[in-house]
């Protein structure tokens, strides 16, 4: 009895109809089988099926065993990230885009404030030791990353009301591709992020004015302008890779925050970190602060800094578990407060812009003219005066004070209601001297006995070169004149 009779499954395989001659694949030799098998795994199915020969079955069985024994496959079973630092050159591309790791980053100016905020006592009671024991047991038993995420997230993270949702392992599909920090990289896809929904910003159309503020495209409930994100790794995961992935997610959140502030004409103080990320494998918890600053090497470019805030061994002891849990929840609270503050700022600014809200009005008073450079009638502003005086704009002071007459004072009272014109000075002073003799008259009166009194207050009174009288211009624009009685 031949082999096909004792093993019917082989007979069925060999009886599969072959492909048409023009499309037949040559898979019958061992040298070509493995490359074809690889293409079968990495390309989309076509209308040309692979022949089920004994050689191909053996190859596929070998491939299946190799795949199931690969420890890295299990940790990637729930997601596909192209931000791997080992397989896609992500770290090099990120560095070229200005994304720095903690070793290359400058410490944030407010780093100590962040540490104090994360270490402060919480109003709620600490979890009992039974929670810690249960946590350690679940982490020790976890076989892959997904189990770590489920086992740790609900025991470490604080849950907020529904208007402040979270999302797990979801790519930032609405991020602009030309933001600079993401050149040549796929969209960030943190394991965890939480923030306000886009609906909370209404009526401000946040995504129209701030590209990438909403994380997810075509999602009216998209998380918008979050301030915190996190990365997990499985039991055999690389925490350095998690750190780089958190640096990328942190840069995306910093970029969006800076765009929102720039829309309002504002910015965070230099070196001020507002965004937070964390990384954990269930055993170690690391918290980072993120900010952007101009590059010191490449003028006009930005660099995104990542600063280590704290690191905690969650399974080391009950006390360390409580400490790490407290730090993480305080970081969540800070991120939430900043999310609401930024949202309120944006909505208020949009309201003012839309309805013509109050804007600061600055009244600029023209500077005093310099004799010989501009005619006095070049200034058409009328100033409200304390005493009835000519309306024309005075000129800079000189060192002497002229003698005044009673008739001059009464005449200037009459001219107070007269609009300022080029004729006003000559008509006002006609009873004393002509306009051509003004400068000479002032010079001849420089020896008047009151000059000593004026010189003592020269910083207050200034001399009008046109009339020879002394005046003081107040901060509100009004002008007072020095009379002989004031002396």
CSV table of C-alpha atoms in Angstrom, one decimal:
chain,number,residue,atom,x,y,z
A,1,UNK,CA,0.0,0.0,0.0
A,2,UNK,CA,1.4,3.3,-1.0
A,3,UNK,CA,1.8,6.4,1.2
A,4,UNK,CA,-1.3,8.2,-0.2
A,5,UNK,CA,-3.5,5.3,0.8
A,6,UNK,CA,-2.3,5.2,4.4
A,7,UNK,CA,-2.3,9.1,4.7
A,8,UNK,CA,-5.4,10.4,2.9
A,9,UNK,CA,-4.6,14.0,3.9
A,10,UNK,CA,-1.6,14.0,1.6
A,11,UNK,CA,-3.7,12.7,-1.3
A,12,UNK,CA,-6.1,15.6,-0.9
A,13,UNK,CA,-3.3,18.1,-0.9
A,14,UNK,CA,-1.7,16.7,-4.0
A,15,UNK,CA,-5.1,16.7,-5.8
A,16,UNK,CA,-5.6,20.5,-5.5
A,17,UNK,CA,-5.9,21.8,-9.0
A,18,UNK,CA,-2.8,23.7,-10.2
A,19,UNK,CA,-3.0,27.4,-11.2
A,20,UNK,CA,-3.2,28.3,-14.9
A,21,UNK,CA,0.2,28.0,-16.6
A,22,UNK,CA,0.5,31.7,-17.1
A,23,UNK,CA,0.1,32.4,-13.3
A,24,UNK,CA,1.7,29.3,-11.8
A,25,UNK,CA,4.2,29.9,-9.0
A,26,UNK,CA,7.4,27.9,-8.9
A,27,UNK,CA,7.4,26.7,-5.3
A,28,UNK,CA,8.6,23.1,-5.7
A,29,UNK,CA,12.2,23.6,-4.8
A,30,UNK,CA,13.5,24.3,-1.3
A,31,UNK,CA,15.6,27.3,-2.3
A,32,UNK,CA,12.6,29.3,-3.4
A,33,UNK,CA,10.1,28.2,-0.8
A,34,UNK,CA,11.1,30.4,2.1
A,35,UNK,CA,11.2,33.7,0.3
A,36,UNK,CA,7.7,32.9,-1.2
A,37,UNK,CA,6.4,32.1,2.3
A,38,UNK,CA,7.7,35.3,3.6
A,39,UNK,CA,5.9,37.2,0.9
A,40,UNK,CA,2.7,35.3,1.6
A,41,UNK,CA,2.9,36.7,5.2
A,42,UNK,CA,3.8,40.3,4.5
A,43,UNK,CA,1.7,41.1,1.4
A,44,UNK,CA,-2.1,41.3,1.0
A,45,UNK,CA,-3.9,38.2,-0.3
A,46,UNK,CA,-4.3,38.1,-4.1
A,47,UNK,CA,-6.3,35.9,-6.4
A,48,UNK,CA,-3.2,33.6,-6.7
A,49,UNK,CA,-3.3,31.1,-3.8
A,50,UNK,CA,-0.1,29.3,-2.7
A,51,UNK,CA,0.0,25.6,-3.7
A,52,UNK,CA,-0.4,23.2,-0.7
A,53,UNK,CA,2.5,21.0,-1.5
A,54,UNK,CA,4.3,19.0,1.2
A,55,UNK,CA,7.3,21.3,1.1
A,56,UNK,CA,5.1,24.4,1.6
A,57,UNK,CA,3.1,22.8,4.5
A,58,UNK,CA,6.4,22.0,6.2
A,59,UNK,CA,7.6,25.6,5.7
A,60,UNK,CA,4.4,27.0,7.1
A,61,UNK,CA,4.4,24.7,10.1
A,62,UNK,CA,8.0,25.8,10.8
A,63,UNK,CA,7.1,29.5,10.5
A,64,UNK,CA,4.1,29.0,12.9
A,65,UNK,CA,6.2,27.3,15.5
A,66,UNK,CA,8.8,30.1,15.3
A,67,UNK,CA,6.2,32.8,15.6
A,68,UNK,CA,4.5,31.3,18.6
A,69,UNK,CA,7.8,30.9,20.4
A,70,UNK,CA,8.8,34.5,19.9
A,71,UNK,CA,8.4,36.3,23.3
A,72,UNK,CA,8.1,39.7,21.7
A,73,UNK,CA,5.1,38.6,19.7
A,74,UNK,CA,2.9,38.3,22.8
A,75,UNK,CA,3.7,41.8,24.0
A,76,UNK,CA,2.6,43.2,20.7
A,77,UNK,CA,-0.5,41.1,20.2
A,78,UNK,CA,-2.9,43.9,21.1
A,79,UNK,CA,-1.3,46.8,19.2
A,80,UNK,CA,1.1,47.7,16.4
A,81,UNK,CA,3.3,50.6,17.0
A,82,UNK,CA,5.8,51.9,14.5
A,83,UNK,CA,7.6,53.9,17.2
A,84,UNK,CA,9.9,51.0,18.1
A,85,UNK,CA,13.3,52.1,19.1
A,86,UNK,CA,14.8,48.8,17.9
A,87,UNK,CA,13.2,48.0,14.6
A,88,UNK,CA,12.3,51.2,12.8
A,89,UNK,CA,15.0,53.7,13.8
A,90,UNK,CA,12.5,55.7,15.7
A,91,UNK,CA,15.0,57.0,18.2
A,92,UNK,CA,17.2,58.5,15.5
A,93,UNK,CA,14.3,60.1,13.6
A,94,UNK,CA,12.9,61.5,16.9
A,95,UNK,CA,16.3,63.0,17.8
A,96,UNK,CA,16.6,64.6,14.3
A,97,UNK,CA,13.1,66.1,14.9
A,98,UNK,CA,14.3,67.7,18.2
A,99,UNK,CA,12.8,65.1,20.6
A,100,UNK,CA,15.3,64.7,23.5
A,101,UNK,CA,15.6,62.0,26.1
A,102,UNK,CA,16.3,62.9,29.8
A,103,UNK,CA,20.0,62.6,29.2
A,104,UNK,CA,20.0,65.3,26.5
A,105,UNK,CA,17.3,67.5,28.1
A,106,UNK,CA,17.7,70.6,30.2
A,107,UNK,CA,15.9,70.5,33.6
A,108,UNK,CA,12.6,72.4,33.7
A,109,UNK,CA,12.7,75.6,35.7
A,110,UNK,CA,9.7,74.5,37.7
A,111,UNK,CA,10.8,70.9,38.2
A,112,UNK,CA,11.0,71.2,42.0
A,113,UNK,CA,7.5,72.7,42.1
A,114,UNK,CA,6.3,69.7,40.1
A,115,UNK,CA,8.0,67.3,42.5
A,116,UNK,CA,6.5,69.0,45.5
A,117,UNK,CA,3.0,68.9,44.0
A,118,UNK,CA,3.3,65.2,43.2
A,119,UNK,CA,4.6,64.3,46.6
A,120,UNK,CA,1.9,66.2,48.6
A,121,UNK,CA,-0.5,64.3,50.8
A,122,UNK,CA,-3.9,63.5,49.3
A,123,UNK,CA,-7.3,64.2,51.0
A,124,UNK,CA,-8.4,60.6,50.4
A,125,UNK,CA,-7.3,57.6,52.5
A,126,UNK,CA,-4.4,55.4,51.3
A,127,UNK,CA,-5.3,51.9,49.9
A,128,UNK,CA,-5.1,49.1,52.5
A,129,UNK,CA,-2.2,46.7,52.4
A,130,UNK,CA,-4.5,44.0,50.9
A,131,UNK,CA,-4.7,46.1,47.7
A,132,UNK,CA,-0.9,46.2,47.5
A,133,UNK,CA,-0.7,42.4,48.0
A,134,UNK,CA,-3.3,41.8,45.3
A,135,UNK,CA,-1.4,44.2,43.0
A,136,UNK,CA,1.9,42.4,43.4
A,137,UNK,CA,0.3,39.0,42.8
A,138,UNK,CA,-1.3,40.1,39.6
A,139,UNK,CA,1.9,41.8,38.3
A,140,UNK,CA,3.9,38.6,39.0
A,141,UNK,CA,1.3,36.4,37.2
A,142,UNK,CA,0.9,38.7,34.2
A,143,UNK,CA,2.1,37.1,31.0
A,144,UNK,CA,1.8,39.9,28.5
A,145,UNK,CA,1.5,43.7,28.2
A,146,UNK,CA,-2.3,43.7,28.0
A,147,UNK,CA,-2.6,41.9,31.3
A,148,UNK,CA,-0.3,44.4,32.9
A,149,UNK,CA,-2.3,47.3,31.6
A,150,UNK,CA,-5.6,45.9,33.0
A,151,UNK,CA,-4.1,44.7,36.3
A,152,UNK,CA,-2.3,48.0,37.1
A,153,UNK,CA,-4.4,50.8,35.6
A,154,UNK,CA,-7.5,50.4,37.7
A,155,UNK,CA,-5.4,50.1,40.9
A,156,UNK,CA,-3.1,53.0,40.2
A,157,UNK,CA,-5.0,55.6,38.2
A,158,UNK,CA,-7.8,57.9,39.4
A,159,UNK,CA,-11.1,57.9,37.6
A,160,UNK,CA,-12.8,61.2,36.8
A,161,UNK,CA,-16.4,62.0,35.7
A,162,UNK,CA,-17.5,61.2,32.1
A,163,UNK,CA,-16.8,64.7,30.8
A,164,UNK,CA,-13.1,64.0,31.4
A,165,UNK,CA,-12.6,60.7,29.6
A,166,UNK,CA,-9.6,58.5,29.0
A,167,UNK,CA,-8.5,56.4,26.0
A,168,UNK,CA,-6.2,53.5,25.6
A,169,UNK,CA,-3.9,52.6,22.7
A,170,UNK,CA,-5.5,55.0,20.2
A,171,UNK,CA,-3.4,56.9,17.6
A,172,UNK,CA,-3.5,60.7,17.3
A,173,UNK,CA,-5.1,60.6,13.9
A,174,UNK,CA,-5.8,64.3,13.7
A,175,UNK,CA,-2.3,65.5,14.3
A,176,UNK,CA,-0.9,67.6,11.4
A,177,UNK,CA,1.9,65.8,9.5
A,178,UNK,CA,4.0,68.9,9.2
A,179,UNK,CA,4.3,69.8,12.8
A,180,UNK,CA,8.1,69.4,12.7
A,181,UNK,CA,8.6,67.0,15.6
A,182,UNK,CA,6.8,64.2,13.8
A,183,UNK,CA,8.6,64.3,10.4
A,184,UNK,CA,9.0,60.8,9.0
A,185,UNK,CA,7.1,59.2,12.0
A,186,UNK,CA,3.7,57.7,12.3
A,187,UNK,CA,1.2,59.3,14.6
A,188,UNK,CA,1.8,59.1,18.4
A,189,UNK,CA,-0.2,56.3,20.0
A,190,UNK,CA,0.2,56.3,23.8
A,191,UNK,CA,-1.2,53.5,25.8
A,192,UNK,CA,-3.2,55.9,27.9
A,193,UNK,CA,-4.3,59.5,27.6
A,194,UNK,CA,-7.1,61.5,29.3
A,195,UNK,CA,-8.5,65.0,28.9
A,196,UNK,CA,-11.5,67.1,28.1
A,197,UNK,CA,-13.8,66.3,25.2
A,198,UNK,CA,-14.0,68.6,22.2
A,199,UNK,CA,-17.7,69.3,23.2
A,200,UNK,CA,-16.4,71.0,26.4
A,201,UNK,CA,-14.9,73.8,24.3
A,202,UNK,CA,-18.1,74.8,22.6
A,203,UNK,CA,-19.0,77.4,21.2
A,204,UNK,CA,-15.2,77.8,20.5
A,205,UNK,CA,-14.4,75.7,17.4
A,206,UNK,CA,-11.1,74.6,18.9
A,207,UNK,CA,-10.1,72.3,16.0
A,208,UNK,CA,-10.6,75.0,13.4
A,209,UNK,CA,-8.3,77.5,15.2
A,210,UNK,CA,-5.8,75.0,16.7
A,211,UNK,CA,-4.9,72.2,14.2
A,212,UNK,CA,-4.3,68.9,16.1
A,213,UNK,CA,-5.9,70.1,19.3
A,214,UNK,CA,-8.5,67.3,19.0
A,215,UNK,CA,-6.6,64.0,19.0
A,216,UNK,CA,-8.9,61.9,16.8
A,217,UNK,CA,-10.1,62.8,13.3
A,218,UNK,CA,-13.9,62.9,12.6
A,219,UNK,CA,-14.7,62.3,16.3
A,220,UNK,CA,-16.9,65.0,17.9
A,221,UNK,CA,-16.2,63.5,21.3
A,222,UNK,CA,-12.4,63.5,20.7
A,223,UNK,CA,-10.1,64.1,23.7
A,224,UNK,CA,-8.8,67.6,23.2
A,225,UNK,CA,-5.6,69.3,24.4
A,226,UNK,CA,-4.7,66.6,27.0
A,227,UNK,CA,-1.9,67.3,29.5
A,228,UNK,CA,-1.0,63.7,30.5
A,229,UNK,CA,-0.3,60.4,28.8
A,230,UNK,CA,1.2,57.1,29.7
A,231,UNK,CA,3.1,54.0,28.3
A,232,UNK,CA,3.1,50.4,29.5
A,233,UNK,CA,5.4,47.5,28.9
A,234,UNK,CA,5.0,43.8,29.4
A,235,UNK,CA,7.1,41.6,31.6
A,236,UNK,CA,9.8,41.4,29.0
A,237,UNK,CA,9.3,44.8,27.6
A,238,UNK,CA,12.0,47.5,27.1
A,239,UNK,CA,11.5,50.4,29.4
A,240,UNK,CA,13.9,52.5,27.3
A,241,UNK,CA,11.5,52.1,24.4
A,242,UNK,CA,8.6,53.2,26.6
A,243,UNK,CA,10.6,56.3,27.6
A,244,UNK,CA,11.1,57.2,24.0
A,245,UNK,CA,7.5,56.7,23.2
A,246,UNK,CA,6.4,58.9,26.1
A,247,UNK,CA,8.9,61.5,24.8
A,248,UNK,CA,7.1,61.5,21.5
A,249,UNK,CA,3.6,61.6,23.0
A,250,UNK,CA,4.8,64.4,25.4
A,251,UNK,CA,6.1,66.4,22.4
A,252,UNK,CA,2.7,66.1,20.7
A,253,UNK,CA,0.9,67.4,23.7
A,254,UNK,CA,3.4,70.3,24.3
A,255,UNK,CA,3.1,71.3,20.6
A,256,UNK,CA,-0.7,71.4,20.8
A,257,UNK,CA,-0.6,73.4,24.1
A,258,UNK,CA,1.9,75.9,22.6
A,259,UNK,CA,-0.3,76.4,19.6
A,260,UNK,CA,-3.3,77.0,21.8
A,261,UNK,CA,-1.4,79.6,23.8
A,262,UNK,CA,0.0,81.3,20.6
A,263,UNK,CA,-3.6,81.7,19.3
A,264,UNK,CA,-4.2,83.9,22.3
A,265,UNK,CA,-0.9,85.7,22.0
A,266,UNK,CA,0.5,84.0,25.1
A,267,UNK,CA,3.1,81.4,26.0
A,268,UNK,CA,4.4,79.5,29.0
A,269,UNK,CA,7.3,81.0,30.8
A,270,UNK,CA,10.7,79.8,29.4
A,271,UNK,CA,11.6,76.4,30.7
A,272,UNK,CA,8.2,75.9,32.2
A,273,UNK,CA,6.9,72.3,32.0
A,274,UNK,CA,3.1,71.7,32.0
A,275,UNK,CA,2.7,68.3,30.3
A,276,UNK,CA,3.3,65.0,32.1
A,277,UNK,CA,3.9,61.5,31.0
A,278,UNK,CA,4.5,58.2,32.8
A,279,UNK,CA,6.0,54.8,31.9
A,280,UNK,CA,5.5,51.6,33.9
A,281,UNK,CA,5.9,47.8,33.5
A,282,UNK,CA,3.9,47.2,36.7
A,283,UNK,CA,7.0,47.1,38.8
A,284,UNK,CA,8.7,50.4,38.0
A,285,UNK,CA,6.9,53.7,37.6
A,286,UNK,CA,8.6,56.8,36.1
A,287,UNK,CA,7.1,60.2,35.8
A,288,UNK,CA,8.3,62.8,33.3
A,289,UNK,CA,7.8,66.6,32.7
A,290,UNK,CA,7.9,68.0,29.2
A,291,UNK,CA,8.4,71.4,27.6
A,292,UNK,CA,9.8,72.9,24.4
A,293,UNK,CA,12.5,75.5,24.0
A,294,UNK,CA,14.5,77.0,21.1
A,295,UNK,CA,17.4,74.9,20.0
A,296,UNK,CA,20.9,76.1,21.0
A,297,UNK,CA,22.4,74.4,17.9
A,298,UNK,CA,19.9,74.9,15.2
A,299,UNK,CA,18.6,78.5,15.0
A,300,UNK,CA,14.8,78.7,14.4
A,301,UNK,CA,14.2,75.0,15.5
A,302,UNK,CA,12.5,73.8,18.6
A,303,UNK,CA,13.6,71.0,21.0
A,304,UNK,CA,11.3,69.0,23.1
A,305,UNK,CA,12.7,68.3,26.6
A,306,UNK,CA,11.8,65.3,28.8
A,307,UNK,CA,12.8,65.6,32.5
A,308,UNK,CA,12.6,62.8,35.0
A,309,UNK,CA,10.4,63.9,37.9
A,310,UNK,CA,10.4,60.7,40.0
A,311,UNK,CA,10.9,56.9,39.8
A,312,UNK,CA,9.3,54.4,42.2
A,313,UNK,CA,9.4,50.6,42.7
A,314,UNK,CA,5.7,49.7,43.0
A,315,UNK,CA,6.2,46.2,44.2
A,316,UNK,CA,9.2,46.8,46.5
A,317,UNK,CA,7.1,47.5,49.6
A,318,UNK,CA,3.6,48.6,50.7
A,319,UNK,CA,5.0,52.1,51.4
A,320,UNK,CA,6.6,52.5,48.0
A,321,UNK,CA,3.4,51.3,46.3
A,322,UNK,CA,1.4,54.0,48.2
A,323,UNK,CA,4.1,56.6,47.3
A,324,UNK,CA,4.0,55.8,43.6
A,325,UNK,CA,0.3,55.7,43.5
A,326,UNK,CA,0.1,59.1,45.2
A,327,UNK,CA,2.6,60.6,42.8
A,328,UNK,CA,0.7,59.4,39.8
A,329,UNK,CA,-2.7,60.6,41.0
A,330,UNK,CA,-1.4,64.0,42.0
A,331,UNK,CA,0.0,64.2,38.4
A,332,UNK,CA,-3.4,63.4,37.1
A,333,UNK,CA,-5.0,66.1,39.2
A,334,UNK,CA,-2.5,68.7,38.0
A,335,UNK,CA,-3.1,67.8,34.4
A,336,UNK,CA,-6.8,68.1,34.8
A,337,UNK,CA,-6.5,71.5,36.5
A,338,UNK,CA,-4.4,72.7,33.6
A,339,UNK,CA,-6.8,71.3,31.0
A,340,UNK,CA,-9.7,73.2,32.5
A,341,UNK,CA,-7.7,76.4,32.9
A,342,UNK,CA,-6.6,76.3,29.2
A,343,UNK,CA,-10.1,75.5,28.1
A,344,UNK,CA,-11.5,78.5,30.1
A,345,UNK,CA,-8.8,80.8,28.7
A,346,UNK,CA,-9.6,79.8,25.1
A,347,UNK,CA,-13.4,80.2,25.4
A,348,UNK,CA,-13.1,83.6,27.1
A,349,UNK,CA,-10.6,84.8,24.4
A,350,UNK,CA,-12.9,83.6,21.6
A,351,UNK,CA,-15.9,85.3,23.2
A,352,UNK,CA,-14.0,88.6,23.4
A,353,UNK,CA,-12.9,88.3,19.8
A,354,UNK,CA,-16.3,87.3,18.5
A,355,UNK,CA,-18.3,90.0,20.4
A,356,UNK,CA,-15.8,92.8,20.4
A,357,UNK,CA,-15.1,92.5,24.1
A,358,UNK,CA,-13.1,95.1,26.0
A,359,UNK,CA,-9.7,95.9,24.8
A,360,UNK,CA,-7.1,98.1,26.6
A,361,UNK,CA,-7.1,101.6,25.1
A,362,UNK,CA,-3.9,103.6,25.2
A,363,UNK,CA,-4.1,107.3,24.7
A,364,UNK,CA,-0.9,108.6,23.2
A,365,UNK,CA,0.0,112.2,23.7
A,366,UNK,CA,2.2,113.7,21.0
A,367,UNK,CA,5.7,114.5,22.1
A,368,UNK,CA,6.6,118.2,22.5
A,369,UNK,CA,7.8,119.9,19.3
A,370,UNK,CA,11.4,121.1,19.1
A,371,UNK,CA,11.7,124.7,17.9
A,372,UNK,CA,12.7,125.0,14.3
A,373,UNK,CA,11.7,121.5,13.4
A,374,UNK,CA,7.8,121.6,13.2
A,375,UNK,CA,5.3,124.4,13.2
A,376,UNK,CA,3.1,124.6,16.3
A,377,UNK,CA,0.0,124.1,14.3
A,378,UNK,CA,1.2,120.6,13.3
A,379,UNK,CA,-0.6,119.4,16.5
A,380,UNK,CA,-4.3,119.6,16.4
A,381,UNK,CA,-5.1,118.0,19.8
A,382,UNK,CA,-6.8,120.3,22.3
A,383,UNK,CA,-5.8,119.8,25.9
A,384,UNK,CA,-8.1,120.6,28.8
A,385,UNK,CA,-6.3,123.1,31.0
A,386,UNK,CA,-6.6,123.9,34.7
A,387,UNK,CA,-6.2,127.7,34.2
A,388,UNK,CA,-7.5,129.6,31.1
A,389,UNK,CA,-4.5,129.7,28.8
A,390,UNK,CA,-3.7,129.6,25.0
A,391,UNK,CA,-4.6,126.3,23.4
A,392,UNK,CA,-1.5,125.9,21.3
A,393,UNK,CA,1.0,123.1,22.2
A,394,UNK,CA,4.0,124.4,24.4
A,395,UNK,CA,7.6,123.9,23.4
A,396,UNK,CA,10.5,122.5,25.4
A,397,UNK,CA,11.7,124.6,28.4
A,398,UNK,CA,14.5,127.1,28.6
A,399,UNK,CA,16.4,128.3,31.6
A,400,UNK,CA,14.6,131.6,32.3
A,401,UNK,CA,11.1,132.8,33.2
A,402,UNK,CA,9.6,135.9,31.6
A,403,UNK,CA,7.8,138.8,33.3
A,404,UNK,CA,4.0,138.5,32.9
A,405,UNK,CA,1.4,141.3,32.7
A,406,UNK,CA,-2.2,141.4,33.8
A,407,UNK,CA,-3.5,142.2,30.4
A,408,UNK,CA,-1.7,139.2,29.0
A,409,UNK,CA,-3.4,136.9,31.4
A,410,UNK,CA,-6.9,138.3,30.6
A,411,UNK,CA,-6.3,138.0,26.9
A,412,UNK,CA,-5.3,134.4,27.1
A,413,UNK,CA,-8.5,133.7,29.0
A,414,UNK,CA,-10.4,135.0,25.9
A,415,UNK,CA,-8.4,132.7,23.6
A,416,UNK,CA,-9.1,129.6,25.7
A,417,UNK,CA,-12.3,128.9,23.7
A,418,UNK,CA,-10.7,129.6,20.4
A,419,UNK,CA,-9.7,126.5,18.4
A,420,UNK,CA,-6.0,126.2,18.0
A,421,UNK,CA,-4.6,127.6,14.7
A,422,UNK,CA,-1.5,129.0,13.3
A,423,UNK,CA,-2.9,132.5,13.9
A,424,UNK,CA,-3.6,132.1,17.6
A,425,UNK,CA,-0.1,132.8,19.0
A,426,UNK,CA,0.4,136.1,17.1
A,427,UNK,CA,-3.1,137.5,18.0
A,428,UNK,CA,-2.7,136.4,21.6
A,429,UNK,CA,0.6,138.2,22.2
A,430,UNK,CA,0.0,141.3,19.9
A,431,UNK,CA,-0.5,143.6,23.0
A,432,UNK,CA,3.0,142.8,24.1
A,433,UNK,CA,5.2,142.2,21.1
A,434,UNK,CA,5.1,140.9,17.5
A,435,UNK,CA,5.7,137.3,16.7
A,436,UNK,CA,9.0,138.3,15.2
A,437,UNK,CA,10.2,139.7,18.6
A,438,UNK,CA,9.2,136.7,20.7
A,439,UNK,CA,12.6,135.1,20.9
A,440,UNK,CA,14.3,138.5,21.7
A,441,UNK,CA,11.8,139.4,24.4
A,442,UNK,CA,12.4,136.1,26.2
A,443,UNK,CA,16.1,136.7,26.1
A,444,UNK,CA,15.9,140.2,27.5
A,445,UNK,CA,13.8,138.9,30.5
A,446,UNK,CA,16.2,136.2,31.5
A,447,UNK,CA,17.5,138.3,34.3
A,448,UNK,CA,14.1,138.6,36.0
A,449,UNK,CA,14.3,138.2,39.8
A,450,UNK,CA,12.0,135.1,39.7
A,451,UNK,CA,14.5,133.1,37.6
A,452,UNK,CA,16.1,131.8,40.8
A,453,UNK,CA,12.8,130.5,42.0
A,454,UNK,CA,12.1,128.7,38.7
A,455,UNK,CA,15.5,127.2,38.6
A,456,UNK,CA,14.8,125.5,41.9
A,457,UNK,CA,11.8,123.7,40.4
A,458,UNK,CA,13.2,123.3,36.9
A,459,UNK,CA,12.3,119.6,37.0
A,460,UNK,CA,8.6,120.6,37.4
A,461,UNK,CA,8.2,123.8,35.4
A,462,UNK,CA,9.2,124.0,31.8
A,463,UNK,CA,9.4,127.2,29.7
A,464,UNK,CA,7.4,127.8,26.6
A,465,UNK,CA,9.8,129.3,24.0
A,466,UNK,CA,6.9,130.9,22.1
A,467,UNK,CA,5.3,132.8,25.0
A,468,UNK,CA,8.2,132.9,27.4
A,469,UNK,CA,5.9,131.5,30.2
A,470,UNK,CA,6.4,128.4,32.3
A,471,UNK,CA,4.1,125.4,32.3
A,472,UNK,CA,3.7,121.9,33.6
A,473,UNK,CA,2.0,119.1,31.7
A,474,UNK,CA,0.3,116.5,33.9
A,475,UNK,CA,0.1,112.8,33.2
A,476,UNK,CA,-3.5,113.1,32.1
A,477,UNK,CA,-2.6,115.5,29.4
A,478,UNK,CA,-3.8,118.7,31.1
A,479,UNK,CA,-1.5,121.7,31.3
A,480,UNK,CA,-0.9,124.1,34.3
A,481,UNK,CA,0.8,127.5,33.8
A,482,UNK,CA,2.9,129.3,36.4
A,483,UNK,CA,1.6,132.8,37.2
A,484,UNK,CA,3.5,135.4,39.2
A,485,UNK,CA,1.1,134.7,42.1
A,486,UNK,CA,2.4,131.1,42.2
A,487,UNK,CA,5.9,132.3,42.9
